[in-house]
Amino acid sequence: MPVATSTVQSPKTWLDDQEAYYDEEAERLSNVIDETLKQESLKRKEQSKREVKVLLLGQSESGKSTLHKQFQLLYASQALEIERPSWRTAVYLNVIRAVRAIFEGLDGGISQATEERSREPSISYDNGDDIVRLQARLLPLLAAEATIASELNGGFTGRASLYVRTGWQTWVSSGRPKGDSTTNTTSDITSMAVAILRHAQDDIEALWRNPLVCELAGLRKLGLEESAPFFLNNLSRILEDSYLPTIDDILNTRIQTLGVVEHILPLRRGSEEILWRMYDVGGARSQRNAWIPYFDDATAIIFLAPISAFDQHLEENPKVNRIEDSLQLFSAICSNKLLKGASLILLLNKVDVLKQKLESGTRVLKYIPSYGKRRNNYESVAEYFRVHFKQIHHRSDSGGRGLYTHFTTMVVWDMNALLFHLLMLE
């Protein structure tokens, strides 16, 4: 009868088999990891094709934040609708700022207006006592400005009249006031603002109707923000119990931006959804260095240049004309090598204000000597500025790019042409 035998592996053979097994397993895991990384890379690449990174650039008060609100209106209207009650306090603060600007503008406006008149004064300045009385009566209103601004700007301790978008966004997202478009619950600060304004309503309207104020405002000698007349002319509506800011109110409300604020908007190009990352930046000179980290991988630059500002100077440097500053800034953007891959869109903004200034007799030549003997009408002035910006682009552009140019009035602008350019971006 045969005897059963067994085969026993030597230790060396067993170790060799184990090593081979682990080598195969390691290779399998390595292949899985490589495939996963490859798929993730393809996914990120595909996702990046569906993302558009847009930078809104330009000097302070050029219209960047208003342009963002226009995008919100088109593509995030539900979010804007929810925010509407929160805009009440910002509207009230805009009214108070307008009142302060009138009193500040009265100091230097009278002498300037007198010097520039080409006819006998049409009104008497004997109503100065009325101005003094109104100013005394409105002091409590002006004193409340700092408190309201501090609430809106998240405790920023700069100028009393300054309120900033970063703080404002925090204020809105914190739910103050809570509610949607159908609930009009108010915060303590909103209640205080409207109470003070209602108490001062007659005096504000008397100030705005004052003949001296009317004349200086017509001559644009009060230094009012462009939207100030809009709010002062709508004061009764704004102070109604049932008041809820309209879209026009929101578009005209001025909120200054400090730093860089990111907004994400989903858009569609046919059946494809595109995610827009829009960066709204503070335009003051001291804030422009903060733009640089956002230049990398930018898909498009929307540069806003307020061509109505030919008779204005920078708040940071009264010796620098705002048009000159805008041209210098545009040159720096065009020549920046970090942005050479980004499409350039130029918005020559605030043409409505430009037309008003020209129709009131303000002469471009007085502020920009190089304008020469050209006609002082809208068509000639607008073309003069367009050519200057085009020449800057031609001389400074680092990427050989085309330049899309539009004349705009941001508070009422139809954005179809701009959207066409942006939606075509890859």
PDB file of N, CA, C and O in Angstrom, residues 51-58 64-65 67-68 71 165 257 259-265 275-283 290-304:
ATOM      1  N   GLU A  51     -16.145  77.088 -15.631  1.00  0.00           N
ATOM      2  CA  GLU A  51     -16.023  78.210 -14.712  1.00  0.00           C
ATOM      3  C   GLU A  51     -15.427  79.414 -15.428  1.00  0.00           C
ATOM      4  O   GLU A  51     -14.503  79.276 -16.231  1.00  0.00           O
ATOM      5  N   VAL A  52     -15.976  80.576 -15.151  1.00  0.00           N
ATOM      6  CA  VAL A  52     -15.460  81.822 -15.698  1.00  0.00           C
ATOM      7  C   VAL A  52     -15.112  82.728 -14.524  1.00  0.00           C
ATOM      8  O   VAL A  52     -15.968  83.021 -13.687  1.00  0.00           O
ATOM      9  N   LYS A  53     -13.855  83.115 -14.460  1.00  0.00           N
ATOM     10  CA  LYS A  53     -13.390  83.990 -13.388  1.00  0.00           C
ATOM     11  C   LYS A  53     -13.316  85.412 -13.938  1.00  0.00           C
ATOM     12  O   LYS A  53     -12.482  85.712 -14.790  1.00  0.00           O
ATOM     13  N   VAL A  54     -14.202  86.260 -13.455  1.00  0.00           N
ATOM     14  CA  VAL A  54     -14.329  87.629 -13.967  1.00  0.00           C
ATOM     15  C   VAL A  54     -13.917  88.619 -12.891  1.00  0.00           C
ATOM     16  O   VAL A  54     -14.429  88.569 -11.766  1.00  0.00           O
ATOM     17  N   LEU A  55     -13.013  89.521 -13.229  1.00  0.00           N
ATOM     18  CA  LEU A  55     -12.595  90.577 -12.312  1.00  0.00           C
ATOM     19  C   LEU A  55     -13.242  91.893 -12.734  1.00  0.00           C
ATOM     20  O   LEU A  55     -13.138  92.295 -13.901  1.00  0.00           O
ATOM     21  N   LEU A  56     -13.928  92.544 -11.807  1.00  0.00           N
ATOM     22  CA  LEU A  56     -14.491  93.870 -12.046  1.00  0.00           C
ATOM     23  C   LEU A  56     -13.486  94.893 -11.527  1.00  0.00           C
ATOM     24  O   LEU A  56     -13.313  95.044 -10.317  1.00  0.00           O
ATOM     25  N   LEU A  57     -12.809  95.585 -12.437  1.00  0.00           N
ATOM     26  CA  LEU A  57     -11.740  96.500 -12.061  1.00  0.00           C
ATOM     27  C   LEU A  57     -12.085  97.927 -12.472  1.00  0.00           C
ATOM     28  O   LEU A  57     -12.856  98.160 -13.398  1.00  0.00           O
ATOM     29  N   GLY A  58     -11.474  98.874 -11.791  1.00  0.00           N
ATOM     30  CA  GLY A  58     -11.702 100.288 -12.064  1.00  0.00           C
ATOM     31  C   GLY A  58     -11.534 101.080 -10.787  1.00  0.00           C
ATOM     32  O   GLY A  58     -11.490 100.515  -9.691  1.00  0.00           O
ATOM     33  N   LYS A  64     -18.579  99.491 -10.396  1.00  0.00           N
ATOM     34  CA  LYS A  64     -18.338  98.044 -10.319  1.00  0.00           C
ATOM     35  C   LYS A  64     -19.414  97.328  -9.506  1.00  0.00           C
ATOM     36  O   LYS A  64     -19.949  96.302  -9.930  1.00  0.00           O
ATOM     37  N   SER A  65     -19.728  97.853  -8.330  1.00  0.00           N
ATOM     38  CA  SER A  65     -20.724  97.187  -7.482  1.00  0.00           C
ATOM     39  C   SER A  65     -22.118  97.252  -8.105  1.00  0.00           C
ATOM     40  O   SER A  65     -22.925  96.333  -7.941  1.00  0.00           O
ATOM     41  N   LEU A  67     -22.681  97.166 -11.313  1.00  0.00           N
ATOM     42  CA  LEU A  67     -22.674  96.127 -12.342  1.00  0.00           C
ATOM     43  C   LEU A  67     -22.949  94.764 -11.722  1.00  0.00           C
ATOM     44  O   LEU A  67     -23.718  93.963 -12.263  1.00  0.00           O
ATOM     45  N   HIS A  68     -22.344  94.501 -10.565  1.00  0.00           N
ATOM     46  CA  HIS A  68     -22.618  93.228  -9.895  1.00  0.00           C
ATOM     47  C   HIS A  68     -24.095  93.107  -9.561  1.00  0.00           C
ATOM     48  O   HIS A  68     -24.692  92.034  -9.712  1.00  0.00           O
ATOM     49  N   PHE A  71     -25.955  91.932 -12.504  1.00  0.00           N
ATOM     50  CA  PHE A  71     -25.810  90.484 -12.695  1.00  0.00           C
ATOM     51  C   PHE A  71     -26.702  89.721 -11.721  1.00  0.00           C
ATOM     52  O   PHE A  71     -27.319  88.714 -12.075  1.00  0.00           O
ATOM     53  N   ARG A 165     -18.802  97.306   1.676  1.00  0.00           N
ATOM     54  CA  ARG A 165     -19.555  96.147   1.210  1.00  0.00           C
ATOM     55  C   ARG A 165     -19.253  94.898   2.024  1.00  0.00           C
ATOM     56  O   ARG A 165     -20.134  94.070   2.231  1.00  0.00           O
ATOM     57  N   THR A 257     -16.872  99.640  -1.536  1.00  0.00           N
ATOM     58  CA  THR A 257     -16.218  98.345  -1.374  1.00  0.00           C
ATOM     59  C   THR A 257     -14.798  98.543  -0.873  1.00  0.00           C
ATOM     60  O   THR A 257     -14.039  99.329  -1.428  1.00  0.00           O
ATOM     61  N   GLY A 259     -11.355  96.104  -0.038  1.00  0.00           N
ATOM     62  CA  GLY A 259     -10.858  94.755  -0.249  1.00  0.00           C
ATOM     63  C   GLY A 259     -11.456  94.138  -1.505  1.00  0.00           C
ATOM     64  O   GLY A 259     -11.804  94.829  -2.457  1.00  0.00           O
ATOM     65  N   VAL A 260     -11.598  92.829  -1.503  1.00  0.00           N
ATOM     66  CA  VAL A 260     -12.113  92.089  -2.648  1.00  0.00           C
ATOM     67  C   VAL A 260     -13.267  91.201  -2.181  1.00  0.00           C
ATOM     68  O   VAL A 260     -13.131  90.476  -1.201  1.00  0.00           O
ATOM     69  N   VAL A 261     -14.385  91.291  -2.866  1.00  0.00           N
ATOM     70  CA  VAL A 261     -15.562  90.513  -2.499  1.00  0.00           C
ATOM     71  C   VAL A 261     -15.889  89.557  -3.648  1.00  0.00           C
ATOM     72  O   VAL A 261     -16.014  89.980  -4.799  1.00  0.00           O
ATOM     73  N   GLU A 262     -16.015  88.262  -3.325  1.00  0.00           N
ATOM     74  CA  GLU A 262     -16.321  87.250  -4.336  1.00  0.00           C
ATOM     75  C   GLU A 262     -17.821  86.996  -4.406  1.00  0.00           C
ATOM     76  O   GLU A 262     -18.492  86.897  -3.382  1.00  0.00           O
ATOM     77  N   HIS A 263     -18.330  86.901  -5.626  1.00  0.00           N
ATOM     78  CA  HIS A 263     -19.729  86.549  -5.851  1.00  0.00           C
ATOM     79  C   HIS A 263     -19.768  85.383  -6.836  1.00  0.00           C
ATOM     80  O   HIS A 263     -19.040  85.380  -7.827  1.00  0.00           O
ATOM     81  N   ILE A 264     -20.590  84.396  -6.556  1.00  0.00           N
ATOM     82  CA  ILE A 264     -20.703  83.218  -7.421  1.00  0.00           C
ATOM     83  C   ILE A 264     -22.092  83.204  -8.043  1.00  0.00           C
ATOM     84  O   ILE A 264     -23.105  83.230  -7.329  1.00  0.00           O
ATOM     85  N   LEU A 265     -22.127  83.164  -9.370  1.00  0.00           N
ATOM     86  CA  LEU A 265     -23.400  83.177 -10.089  1.00  0.00           C
ATOM     87  C   LEU A 265     -23.432  82.031 -11.096  1.00  0.00           C
ATOM     88  O   LEU A 265     -22.503  81.880 -11.897  1.00  0.00           O
ATOM     89  N   LEU A 275     -20.343  78.366 -14.208  1.00  0.00           N
ATOM     90  CA  LEU A 275     -20.234  79.011 -12.903  1.00  0.00           C
ATOM     91  C   LEU A 275     -19.355  80.235 -13.035  1.00  0.00           C
ATOM     92  O   LEU A 275     -18.182  80.133 -13.386  1.00  0.00           O
ATOM     93  N   TRP A 276     -19.932  81.396 -12.782  1.00  0.00           N
ATOM     94  CA  TRP A 276     -19.159  82.637 -12.820  1.00  0.00           C
ATOM     95  C   TRP A 276     -18.692  82.974 -11.413  1.00  0.00           C
ATOM     96  O   TRP A 276     -19.490  83.061 -10.474  1.00  0.00           O
ATOM     97  N   ARG A 277     -17.387  83.191 -11.288  1.00  0.00           N
ATOM     98  CA  ARG A 277     -16.820  83.724 -10.058  1.00  0.00           C
ATOM     99  C   ARG A 277     -16.457  85.172 -10.350  1.00  0.00           C
ATOM    100  O   ARG A 277     -15.508  85.444 -11.086  1.00  0.00           O
ATOM    101  N   MET A 278     -17.220  86.076  -9.760  1.00  0.00           N
ATOM    102  CA  MET A 278     -17.005  87.494 -10.006  1.00  0.00           C
ATOM    103  C   MET A 278     -16.364  88.122  -8.771  1.00  0.00           C
ATOM    104  O   MET A 278     -16.796  87.886  -7.646  1.00  0.00           O
ATOM    105  N   TYR A 279     -15.337  88.928  -9.025  1.00  0.00           N
ATOM    106  CA  TYR A 279     -14.611  89.566  -7.938  1.00  0.00           C
ATOM    107  C   TYR A 279     -14.772  91.078  -8.064  1.00  0.00           C
ATOM    108  O   TYR A 279     -14.293  91.705  -9.014  1.00  0.00           O
ATOM    109  N   ASP A 280     -15.470  91.642  -7.085  1.00  0.00           N
ATOM    110  CA  ASP A 280     -15.718  93.079  -7.013  1.00  0.00           C
ATOM    111  C   ASP A 280     -14.655  93.657  -6.076  1.00  0.00           C
ATOM    112  O   ASP A 280     -14.525  93.233  -4.931  1.00  0.00           O
ATOM    113  N   VAL A 281     -13.898  94.637  -6.569  1.00  0.00           N
ATOM    114  CA  VAL A 281     -12.730  95.102  -5.820  1.00  0.00           C
ATOM    115  C   VAL A 281     -12.907  96.552  -5.383  1.00  0.00           C
ATOM    116  O   VAL A 281     -13.601  97.339  -6.021  1.00  0.00           O
ATOM    117  N   GLY A 282     -12.242  96.904  -4.273  1.00  0.00           N
ATOM    118  CA  GLY A 282     -12.176  98.293  -3.867  1.00  0.00           C
ATOM    119  C   GLY A 282     -11.272  99.055  -4.816  1.00  0.00           C
ATOM    120  O   GLY A 282     -10.166  98.611  -5.130  1.00  0.00           O
ATOM    121  N   GLY A 283     -11.733 100.210  -5.298  1.00  0.00           N
ATOM    122  CA  GLY A 283     -11.004 100.905  -6.360  1.00  0.00           C
ATOM    123  C   GLY A 283     -10.085 102.011  -5.913  1.00  0.00           C
ATOM    124  O   GLY A 283      -9.364 102.583  -6.741  1.00  0.00           O
ATOM    125  N   ALA A 290      -4.218  94.899  -3.416  1.00  0.00           N
ATOM    126  CA  ALA A 290      -4.973  93.705  -3.002  1.00  0.00           C
ATOM    127  C   ALA A 290      -5.560  92.968  -4.196  1.00  0.00           C
ATOM    128  O   ALA A 290      -6.025  91.830  -4.064  1.00  0.00           O
ATOM    129  N   TRP A 291      -5.544  93.573  -5.396  1.00  0.00           N
ATOM    130  CA  TRP A 291      -6.094  92.910  -6.568  1.00  0.00           C
ATOM    131  C   TRP A 291      -5.190  91.777  -7.068  1.00  0.00           C
ATOM    132  O   TRP A 291      -5.673  90.787  -7.620  1.00  0.00           O
ATOM    133  N   ILE A 292      -3.878  91.944  -6.909  1.00  0.00           N
ATOM    134  CA  ILE A 292      -2.900  91.105  -7.603  1.00  0.00           C
ATOM    135  C   ILE A 292      -3.096  89.605  -7.364  1.00  0.00           C
ATOM    136  O   ILE A 292      -3.028  88.811  -8.317  1.00  0.00           O
ATOM    137  N   PRO A 293      -3.350  89.141  -6.130  1.00  0.00           N
ATOM    138  CA  PRO A 293      -3.519  87.688  -5.938  1.00  0.00           C
ATOM    139  C   PRO A 293      -4.679  87.087  -6.734  1.00  0.00           C
ATOM    140  O   PRO A 293      -4.727  85.866  -6.925  1.00  0.00           O
ATOM    141  N   TYR A 294      -5.594  87.915  -7.209  1.00  0.00           N
ATOM    142  CA  TYR A 294      -6.761  87.416  -7.936  1.00  0.00           C
ATOM    143  C   TYR A 294      -6.539  87.424  -9.453  1.00  0.00           C
ATOM    144  O   TYR A 294      -7.417  87.022 -10.216  1.00  0.00           O
ATOM    145  N   PHE A 295      -5.362  87.904  -9.902  1.00  0.00           N
ATOM    146  CA  PHE A 295      -5.095  87.988 -11.338  1.00  0.00           C
ATOM    147  C   PHE A 295      -4.862  86.624 -11.968  1.00  0.00           C
ATOM    148  O   PHE A 295      -5.140  86.417 -13.145  1.00  0.00           O
ATOM    149  N   ASP A 296      -4.321  85.690 -11.191  1.00  0.00           N
ATOM    150  CA  ASP A 296      -3.968  84.387 -11.734  1.00  0.00           C
ATOM    151  C   ASP A 296      -5.209  83.649 -12.245  1.00  0.00           C
ATOM    152  O   ASP A 296      -6.224  83.556 -11.553  1.00  0.00           O
ATOM    153  N   ASP A 297      -5.128  83.144 -13.468  1.00  0.00           N
ATOM    154  CA  ASP A 297      -6.202  82.350 -14.091  1.00  0.00           C
ATOM    155  C   ASP A 297      -7.484  83.143 -14.339  1.00  0.00           C
ATOM    156  O   ASP A 297      -8.559  82.546 -14.502  1.00  0.00           O
ATOM    157  N   ALA A 298      -7.402  84.460 -14.380  1.00  0.00           N
ATOM    158  CA  ALA A 298      -8.599  85.251 -14.684  1.00  0.00           C
ATOM    159  C   ALA A 298      -9.032  84.994 -16.124  1.00  0.00           C
ATOM    160  O   ALA A 298      -8.218  84.969 -17.044  1.00  0.00           O
ATOM    161  N   THR A 299     -10.314  84.769 -16.316  1.00  0.00           N
ATOM    162  CA  THR A 299     -10.850  84.537 -17.653  1.00  0.00           C
ATOM    163  C   THR A 299     -11.109  85.842 -18.382  1.00  0.00           C
ATOM    164  O   THR A 299     -10.861  85.964 -19.574  1.00  0.00           O
ATOM    165  N   ALA A 300     -11.625  86.822 -17.641  1.00  0.00           N
ATOM    166  CA  ALA A 300     -11.983  88.097 -18.266  1.00  0.00           C
ATOM    167  C   ALA A 300     -11.820  89.231 -17.276  1.00  0.00           C
ATOM    168  O   ALA A 300     -12.004  89.069 -16.067  1.00  0.00           O
ATOM    169  N   ILE A 301     -11.480  90.404 -17.819  1.00  0.00           N
ATOM    170  CA  ILE A 301     -11.426  91.639 -17.058  1.00  0.00           C
ATOM    171  C   ILE A 301     -12.526  92.554 -17.587  1.00  0.00           C
ATOM    172  O   ILE A 301     -12.600  92.819 -18.792  1.00  0.00           O
ATOM    173  N   ILE A 302     -13.397  93.006 -16.702  1.00  0.00           N
ATOM    174  CA  ILE A 302     -14.345  94.056 -17.060  1.00  0.00           C
ATOM    175  C   ILE A 302     -13.842  95.327 -16.391  1.00  0.00           C
ATOM    176  O   ILE A 302     -13.867  95.444 -15.160  1.00  0.00           O
ATOM    177  N   PHE A 303     -13.346  96.249 -17.191  1.00  0.00           N
ATOM    178  CA  PHE A 303     -12.786  97.494 -16.659  1.00  0.00           C
ATOM    179  C   PHE A 303     -13.806  98.609 -16.843  1.00  0.00           C
ATOM    180  O   PHE A 303     -14.264  98.869 -17.959  1.00  0.00           O
ATOM    181  N   LEU A 304     -14.160  99.263 -15.747  1.00  0.00           N
ATOM    182  CA  LEU A 304     -15.142 100.345 -15.797  1.00  0.00           C
ATOM    183  C   LEU A 304     -14.432 101.689 -15.665  1.00  0.00           C
ATOM    184  O   LEU A 304     -13.667 101.917 -14.717  1.00  0.00           O
TER     185      LEU A 304
END
